[in-house]
């Protein structure tokens, strides 16, 4: 019998806060932080976090033999990417000019310096650090109970430009709208840190724990619309 | 609507206890850091900063179980500073549950620690704390060792150098104002904030709610840090946010 939630550990940063937050929202669930391919692929659902530089993350993933494992998990079960764990799903990053996993079409760009000078009295800082509004672009089971425009905690200097607009599940203004969440069938990925976003973040993690990985079926439950499935 | 300006209560910890007088009504134990952190979290604090002011280094590890306990039930970013001397200190604090580590004296004595820690753990978790004192009109000097040692470094240039080395944020304290309750040093805050591209947290001198708003509006701070106005129950974090909002500042409510 596999664990309920596997948090993929590839040596980049501290994953304790992610596992603690899951233990908080799902006290009965078994949560492990692991780099063991068998544990990851045997888990009910998988969380793919990440901090630091994308090149380092990709290299550490590769050195631990986890690149294939992440791709397999992202193809087969409820999968949550967080921060760098969202960016790495895409094809390419400007940060270090490195290739990502290419699971989703799109690229990762740096907030352009020229766009940050809104006016003489307002220079936006990079990293984008703090609590910003997450505008839900489409309904999704993971938004269940979370207000449209609720604030989540961000800390990042790069953002995803999705190659397919259908992937965009939320956007955030800094100062232009950038993609702050994407989804594609069983994959949901966020640029912000739900594990550090107090009530709204815990709600999202709680929704992930009960999500069956199917967008359509759950939408019917969540939004109480009639469905002919 | 966009990014909110942050309000960050700061807790001084010595030998595992919150010190410098915390006087909440209704707390069973006013020195229990976990209980205080929980309270600020409920009031809407955007982050929490713990400053370890333990005098002897052999007692400094006592902050680790505190951070572990807070991180297990308070799900907002936690910054820990004080006594960080090497990259391994950063690692231990992050492993205990800190999201960011603040480096002050060591950044001056050994700037390579800032570069190495940022390269290893990411700029997002490296805060450089700068204690500055006015030395001439429009000039501020960096001090270390809790404000006892002059360095000859210019605070604005030092902030820029720390950004270049990989710091993700600057925690800027005016030593002239710290403890005076006469408001932030707005000229210092603005000079540093305008000179760097990373976020700047204003610290030192808050005595009333308007001081917080002024730090953002006039000092161009990205976040404001205060200790005593929250500790003694003069104002709640929520009241501070409402006041900032009334001044046209975007906050998380």
XYZ file of C-alpha atoms in Angstrom:
482
model
C 0.000 0.000 0.000
C 1.561 3.291 -1.093
C 1.643 6.541 0.833
C -1.109 9.083 0.306
C 1.073 12.085 -0.525
C 4.673 12.018 -1.761
C 6.598 15.291 -1.705
C 9.465 14.935 -4.165
C 12.830 15.706 -2.536
C 15.705 16.393 -4.901
C 17.935 18.305 -2.517
C 16.721 21.788 -3.357
C 15.623 23.671 -0.293
C 13.614 22.837 2.700
C 10.467 20.807 2.111
C 9.455 20.640 5.721
C 6.954 23.486 5.424
C 5.217 21.735 2.532
C 4.885 18.453 4.418
C 3.857 20.231 7.642
C 1.083 22.059 5.817
C -0.249 18.784 4.384
C -0.085 17.152 7.812
C -2.117 20.089 9.082
C -4.902 19.891 6.475
C -4.962 16.082 6.262
C -3.997 14.674 9.667
C -5.094 11.185 8.661
C -3.061 11.102 5.442
C 0.413 9.642 5.217
C 2.809 12.313 3.952
C 6.419 11.569 3.056
C 9.245 13.721 1.732
C 11.123 11.340 -0.529
C 13.505 10.863 -3.425
C 12.674 7.153 -3.774
C 11.172 6.515 -7.253
C 9.133 3.550 -6.011
C 7.582 5.576 -3.199
C 6.801 8.485 -5.540
C 5.234 6.303 -8.228
C 3.348 4.265 -5.629
C 1.857 7.330 -3.927
C -1.744 8.364 -4.312
C -0.748 11.906 -5.223
C 2.482 13.755 -5.804
C 3.746 17.225 -4.871
C 6.622 18.751 -6.826
C 8.070 21.771 -4.979
C 11.170 23.779 -5.762
C 13.176 26.830 -4.791
C 16.430 28.328 -5.988
C 17.669 28.433 -9.553
C 16.042 26.386 -12.315
C 19.350 25.094 -13.694
C 20.335 23.741 -10.283
C 16.912 22.154 -9.834
C 17.033 20.414 -13.224
C 20.562 19.145 -12.564
C 19.724 17.824 -9.084
C 16.631 16.112 -10.466
C 18.701 14.485 -13.187
C 21.497 13.400 -10.844
C 18.989 11.631 -8.613
C 17.449 9.852 -11.586
C 14.120 11.553 -10.947
C 13.460 13.260 -14.288
C 11.604 10.255 -15.680
C 9.833 9.710 -12.370
C 8.443 13.262 -12.310
C 7.228 12.868 -15.885
C 5.554 9.556 -15.091
C 3.881 10.972 -11.980
C 2.701 14.046 -13.894
C 1.131 11.738 -16.474
C -0.657 9.437 -14.082
C -1.935 10.895 -10.811
C -3.042 14.109 -9.062
C 0.082 16.251 -9.330
C 0.764 19.599 -7.688
C 3.694 21.783 -8.775
C 4.758 24.650 -6.510
C 6.930 27.649 -7.534
C 9.999 26.205 -9.336
C 7.986 22.985 -9.448
C 5.575 24.829 -11.748
C 8.262 26.477 -13.868
C 10.150 23.217 -14.431
C 7.103 21.650 -16.086
C 7.600 23.937 -19.091
C 9.981 23.752 -22.037
C 12.584 26.397 -21.385
C 13.690 29.013 -18.864
C 15.460 32.280 -19.413
C 17.086 31.716 -16.008
C 20.427 30.235 -17.028
C 19.006 29.482 -20.520
C 18.094 25.914 -19.511
C 15.615 23.364 -20.786
C 12.755 22.365 -18.503
C 10.913 19.056 -18.393
C 8.746 20.002 -21.365
C 5.628 18.399 -19.901
C 3.640 21.531 -20.734
C 4.183 23.957 -23.645
C 5.601 27.340 -22.748
C 8.619 29.141 -21.383
C 9.813 30.874 -18.240
C 10.786 34.552 -18.437
C 12.303 37.087 -16.056
C 10.230 40.087 -14.984
C 11.625 42.701 -17.409
C 13.369 45.604 -15.664
C 11.782 48.203 -17.944
C 8.247 47.093 -17.054
C 8.922 47.450 -13.329
C 9.215 51.254 -13.383
C 5.529 52.012 -13.212
C 6.181 55.703 -12.544
C 8.708 57.940 -10.797
C 7.259 57.101 -7.396
C 6.588 53.447 -8.001
C 9.348 51.005 -8.857
C 8.270 47.399 -8.476
C 10.914 45.166 -6.944
C 12.213 41.838 -8.200
C 11.856 39.282 -6.684
C 8.081 39.694 -6.645
C 7.815 39.038 -2.914
C 4.717 39.083 -0.763
C 0.959 38.666 -0.920
C -0.741 39.260 -4.250
C -4.180 38.564 -5.666
C -4.805 35.356 -7.568
C -7.551 35.833 -10.127
C -9.199 32.593 -11.109
C -9.304 32.410 -14.903
C -11.363 29.222 -15.028
C -13.285 27.128 -12.507
C -11.294 24.259 -11.031
C -11.867 21.861 -8.129
C -8.758 23.240 -6.387
C -10.395 26.687 -6.124
C -13.223 25.188 -4.090
C -14.040 27.524 -1.178
C -11.353 30.059 -2.183
C -12.506 33.546 -3.118
C -11.622 34.807 -6.582
C -8.856 37.342 -6.006
C -7.734 35.824 -2.694
C -4.161 36.714 -1.780
C -1.367 34.136 -1.768
C 2.317 34.476 -0.864
C 4.745 34.777 -3.788
C 8.512 34.924 -3.990
C 9.979 34.626 -7.488
C 11.843 36.558 -10.171
C 10.663 34.517 -13.169
C 7.183 33.698 -14.427
C 5.586 31.237 -16.845
C 4.378 32.257 -20.270
C 2.138 29.350 -21.202
C 2.324 28.173 -24.801
C -1.341 27.256 -24.718
C -3.836 29.760 -23.256
C -6.052 26.893 -22.124
C -3.446 26.073 -19.460
C -3.923 29.426 -17.696
C -5.940 28.743 -14.557
C -5.147 31.962 -12.685
C -3.375 35.241 -13.278
C -1.833 37.910 -11.053
C -0.890 41.549 -11.748
C 2.785 42.622 -11.405
C 2.338 45.100 -13.045
C 1.093 43.207 -16.091
C -0.986 40.030 -15.798
C 1.226 36.952 -15.497
C 0.199 33.314 -15.147
C 0.071 32.362 -11.468
C -1.569 28.933 -11.850
C -1.874 26.384 -14.646
C -3.751 23.136 -14.975
C -3.985 20.316 -17.465
C -6.036 17.211 -16.648
C -4.392 15.728 -13.509
C -1.748 18.479 -13.234
C -2.240 21.650 -11.186
C 0.677 23.989 -10.648
C 1.034 27.313 -8.867
C 3.672 30.042 -8.856
C 2.812 31.041 -5.279
C 3.457 29.110 -2.067
C 0.201 27.639 -0.714
C 2.139 26.207 2.237
C 2.949 29.797 3.279
C -0.360 31.418 2.343
C -2.272 30.964 5.577
C -5.972 30.051 5.275
C -6.302 30.351 1.496
C -3.177 28.248 0.968
C -4.308 25.567 3.381
C -7.699 25.462 1.635
C -5.988 24.863 -1.688
C -3.828 22.077 -0.241
C -6.916 20.567 1.361
C -8.670 20.620 -2.009
C -5.681 18.890 -3.601
C -5.801 16.112 -0.995
C -9.364 15.221 -1.973
C -9.036 15.893 -5.712
C -9.458 12.884 -7.948
C -7.338 14.463 -10.678
C -10.293 14.827 -12.972
C -11.230 18.385 -13.834
C -14.598 17.775 -15.433
C -16.219 15.418 -12.958
C -15.269 17.517 -9.973
C -16.407 20.722 -11.585
C -19.894 19.319 -11.511
C -19.669 18.718 -7.769
C -18.001 21.996 -7.072
C -20.148 24.301 -9.066
C -23.346 22.354 -8.843
C -24.000 22.509 -12.553
C -25.847 19.778 -14.342
C -23.519 17.366 -16.045
C -24.312 14.527 -18.347
C -21.390 12.241 -17.598
C -4.911 45.789 -7.376
C -1.529 44.191 -6.982
C 1.121 43.296 -4.470
C 0.270 44.230 -0.883
C 2.689 46.082 1.377
C 3.621 43.786 4.231
C 3.427 44.281 7.991
C 5.952 42.187 9.900
C 5.926 41.906 13.704
C 9.375 41.210 15.106
C 10.070 39.025 18.131
C 13.345 39.201 20.017
C 14.333 35.824 21.397
C 16.965 35.130 24.023
C 17.860 31.647 25.229
C 14.588 30.335 23.846
C 12.234 32.954 25.261
C 10.688 36.066 23.749
C 12.109 39.068 25.566
C 11.890 42.856 25.399
C 8.504 42.860 27.052
C 5.538 41.294 25.425
C 2.375 42.180 27.199
C -0.695 40.772 25.532
C -3.944 40.546 27.347
C -5.153 36.989 27.547
C -1.907 35.156 26.908
C -1.197 32.464 29.451
C 2.516 32.964 29.065
C 3.640 36.224 27.550
C 7.089 34.862 26.797
C 5.988 31.814 24.820
C 7.064 32.472 21.232
C 4.662 29.931 19.768
C 1.688 31.505 21.465
C 2.758 34.999 20.401
C 3.334 33.864 16.814
C -0.110 32.284 16.760
C -1.629 35.534 17.969
C 0.047 37.634 15.282
C -0.947 35.085 12.655
C -4.580 35.391 13.727
C -4.362 39.191 13.569
C -3.213 39.012 9.964
C 0.574 39.418 10.130
C 2.043 38.956 6.652
C 5.268 37.432 7.941
C 7.059 36.999 11.254
C 10.663 37.823 12.074
C 12.525 36.224 14.967
C 15.702 37.883 16.082
C 17.938 35.745 18.269
C 19.692 38.103 20.665
C 21.124 35.335 22.846
C 24.407 36.581 24.262
C 26.276 33.287 24.468
C 26.612 31.227 21.337
C 26.192 27.911 23.199
C 22.568 28.794 23.926
C 21.782 29.868 20.400
C 20.498 26.482 19.293
C 17.601 27.006 21.676
C 15.826 28.928 18.946
C 15.656 25.871 16.683
C 12.862 24.033 18.541
C 10.944 27.339 18.689
C 11.107 27.753 14.937
C 10.116 24.106 14.500
C 7.106 24.539 16.754
C 5.973 27.780 15.099
C 6.425 26.365 11.590
C 4.234 23.393 12.484
C 1.193 25.561 13.040
C 1.725 29.025 11.593
C 1.643 28.947 7.797
C 3.095 32.323 6.858
C 6.721 33.121 6.010
C 9.168 33.074 8.924
C 12.461 34.964 8.952
C 15.108 34.182 11.551
C 18.218 36.220 12.235
C 20.901 36.701 14.838
C 24.247 34.973 15.201
C 24.421 33.612 11.653
C 28.150 33.124 10.993
C 28.446 30.534 8.261
C 26.485 28.806 5.536
C 25.871 25.894 7.869
C 23.999 28.202 10.275
C 21.708 29.162 7.407
C 21.103 25.499 6.639
C 20.217 24.657 10.251
C 17.711 27.495 10.480
C 16.079 26.611 7.148
C 15.853 22.975 8.200
C 14.157 24.015 11.435
C 11.427 25.707 9.395
C 12.673 29.229 8.659
C 11.784 30.463 5.182
C 14.375 33.227 5.192
C 17.529 33.802 7.185
C 18.767 37.262 8.057
C 22.515 37.941 8.033
C 23.946 41.071 9.628
C 27.438 41.226 11.164
C 28.747 38.291 9.127
C 27.690 40.003 5.890
C 30.278 42.680 6.709
C 33.028 40.487 8.152
C 32.672 37.797 5.507
C 30.469 38.856 2.548
C 31.221 35.572 0.830
C 28.788 33.914 3.241
C 25.971 35.934 1.649
C 27.083 34.914 -1.838
C 27.546 31.257 -0.893
C 24.238 31.015 0.979
C 22.345 32.671 -1.892
C 23.969 30.358 -4.427
C 23.205 27.292 -2.336
C 19.703 28.016 -1.039
C 18.454 30.730 -3.407
C 18.290 34.508 -3.053
C 14.672 34.263 -1.944
C 15.735 33.072 1.508
C 18.684 35.394 2.132
C 17.909 38.654 3.902
C 20.746 41.050 4.662
C 20.095 43.156 7.761
C 21.687 46.587 7.747
C 21.927 48.705 10.905
C 22.633 52.271 9.846
C 23.374 55.502 11.669
C 23.467 58.992 10.198
C 27.031 60.307 9.869
C 26.414 63.416 7.735
C 23.388 64.996 6.057
C 22.075 62.399 3.616
C 24.793 59.902 4.597
C 24.437 56.809 6.743
C 27.098 54.438 8.028
C 26.698 50.688 8.535
C 27.214 49.378 12.063
C 27.590 45.771 13.208
C 27.649 43.747 16.440
C 24.273 45.049 17.511
C 25.227 48.628 16.687
C 28.482 48.709 18.657
C 30.974 48.585 15.797
C 31.345 51.204 13.083
C 32.352 49.826 9.705
C 33.052 52.910 7.592
C 30.662 51.503 4.973
C 28.033 53.679 3.317
C 24.590 52.126 3.873
C 23.269 52.811 0.366
C 26.354 51.426 -1.352
C 26.388 48.471 1.016
C 22.783 47.604 0.153
C 23.641 47.678 -3.544
C 26.643 45.443 -2.960
C 24.516 42.948 -1.020
C 21.975 42.866 -3.851
C 24.799 42.159 -6.298
C 26.056 39.302 -4.083
C 22.643 37.652 -4.125
C 20.627 39.015 -1.195
C 16.906 38.712 -1.892
C 15.777 41.384 0.532
C 17.172 44.129 2.799
C 16.079 44.588 6.421
C 17.040 48.200 7.114
C 17.143 49.478 10.692
C 17.776 53.093 11.612
C 19.831 53.041 14.794
C 19.076 56.723 15.354
C 15.383 55.926 15.535
C 15.339 52.430 17.033
C 13.464 52.514 20.329
C 12.566 56.205 20.046
C 8.987 55.732 18.784
C 9.493 58.818 16.626
C 8.940 57.086 13.295
C 11.176 55.485 10.661
C 14.130 57.403 9.285
C 12.302 58.125 6.040
C 15.233 59.689 4.201
C 17.415 56.651 4.888
C 14.653 54.227 3.954
C 13.919 56.026 0.715
C 17.591 56.372 -0.239
C 18.172 52.630 0.154
C 14.872 51.480 -1.326
C 15.275 53.644 -4.423
C 18.880 52.479 -4.888
C 18.146 48.740 -5.063
C 15.774 46.522 -7.034
C 15.110 44.047 -4.227
C 12.467 44.592 -1.522
C 13.380 46.718 1.506
C 11.859 46.267 4.966
C 11.851 49.454 7.051
C 12.639 49.009 10.739
C 13.350 51.085 13.810
C 11.317 53.817 15.418
C 7.642 52.976 14.961
C 5.519 54.602 17.652
C 2.175 55.113 15.954
C 0.247 53.733 13.024
C 0.920 56.710 10.781
C 4.636 55.871 11.039
C 3.947 52.591 9.229
C 2.065 54.342 6.439
C 4.792 56.973 6.125
C 7.408 54.241 5.780
C 5.638 53.033 2.658
C 4.421 56.337 1.210
C 7.466 58.490 1.927
C 10.155 55.901 2.609
C 9.192 53.708 -0.373
C 9.485 50.629 1.853
C 8.075 47.364 0.527
C 7.377 46.111 4.035
C 7.352 47.588 7.523
C 8.608 45.896 10.668
C 7.653 46.786 14.226
C 7.970 45.224 17.637
C 6.832 47.192 20.641
C 3.648 48.760 19.241
C 2.300 45.250 18.711
C 3.846 43.565 21.756
C 2.301 45.895 24.294
C -1.129 45.613 22.786
C -1.227 49.291 21.780
C -2.353 48.265 18.319
C -3.204 44.998 16.634
C -1.754 44.087 13.260
C -5.278 44.323 11.887
C -5.651 47.914 13.090
C -2.326 48.755 11.498
C -3.516 47.341 8.195
C -6.778 49.258 8.303
C -4.832 52.442 8.930
C -2.521 51.775 6.005
C -5.519 51.052 3.799
C -7.094 54.366 4.806
C -3.882 55.963 3.553
C -4.386 54.391 0.157
C -1.866 51.579 0.707
C -2.711 48.142 -0.581
C -2.736 45.568 2.229
C -3.863 41.984 2.741
C -6.946 41.931 4.925
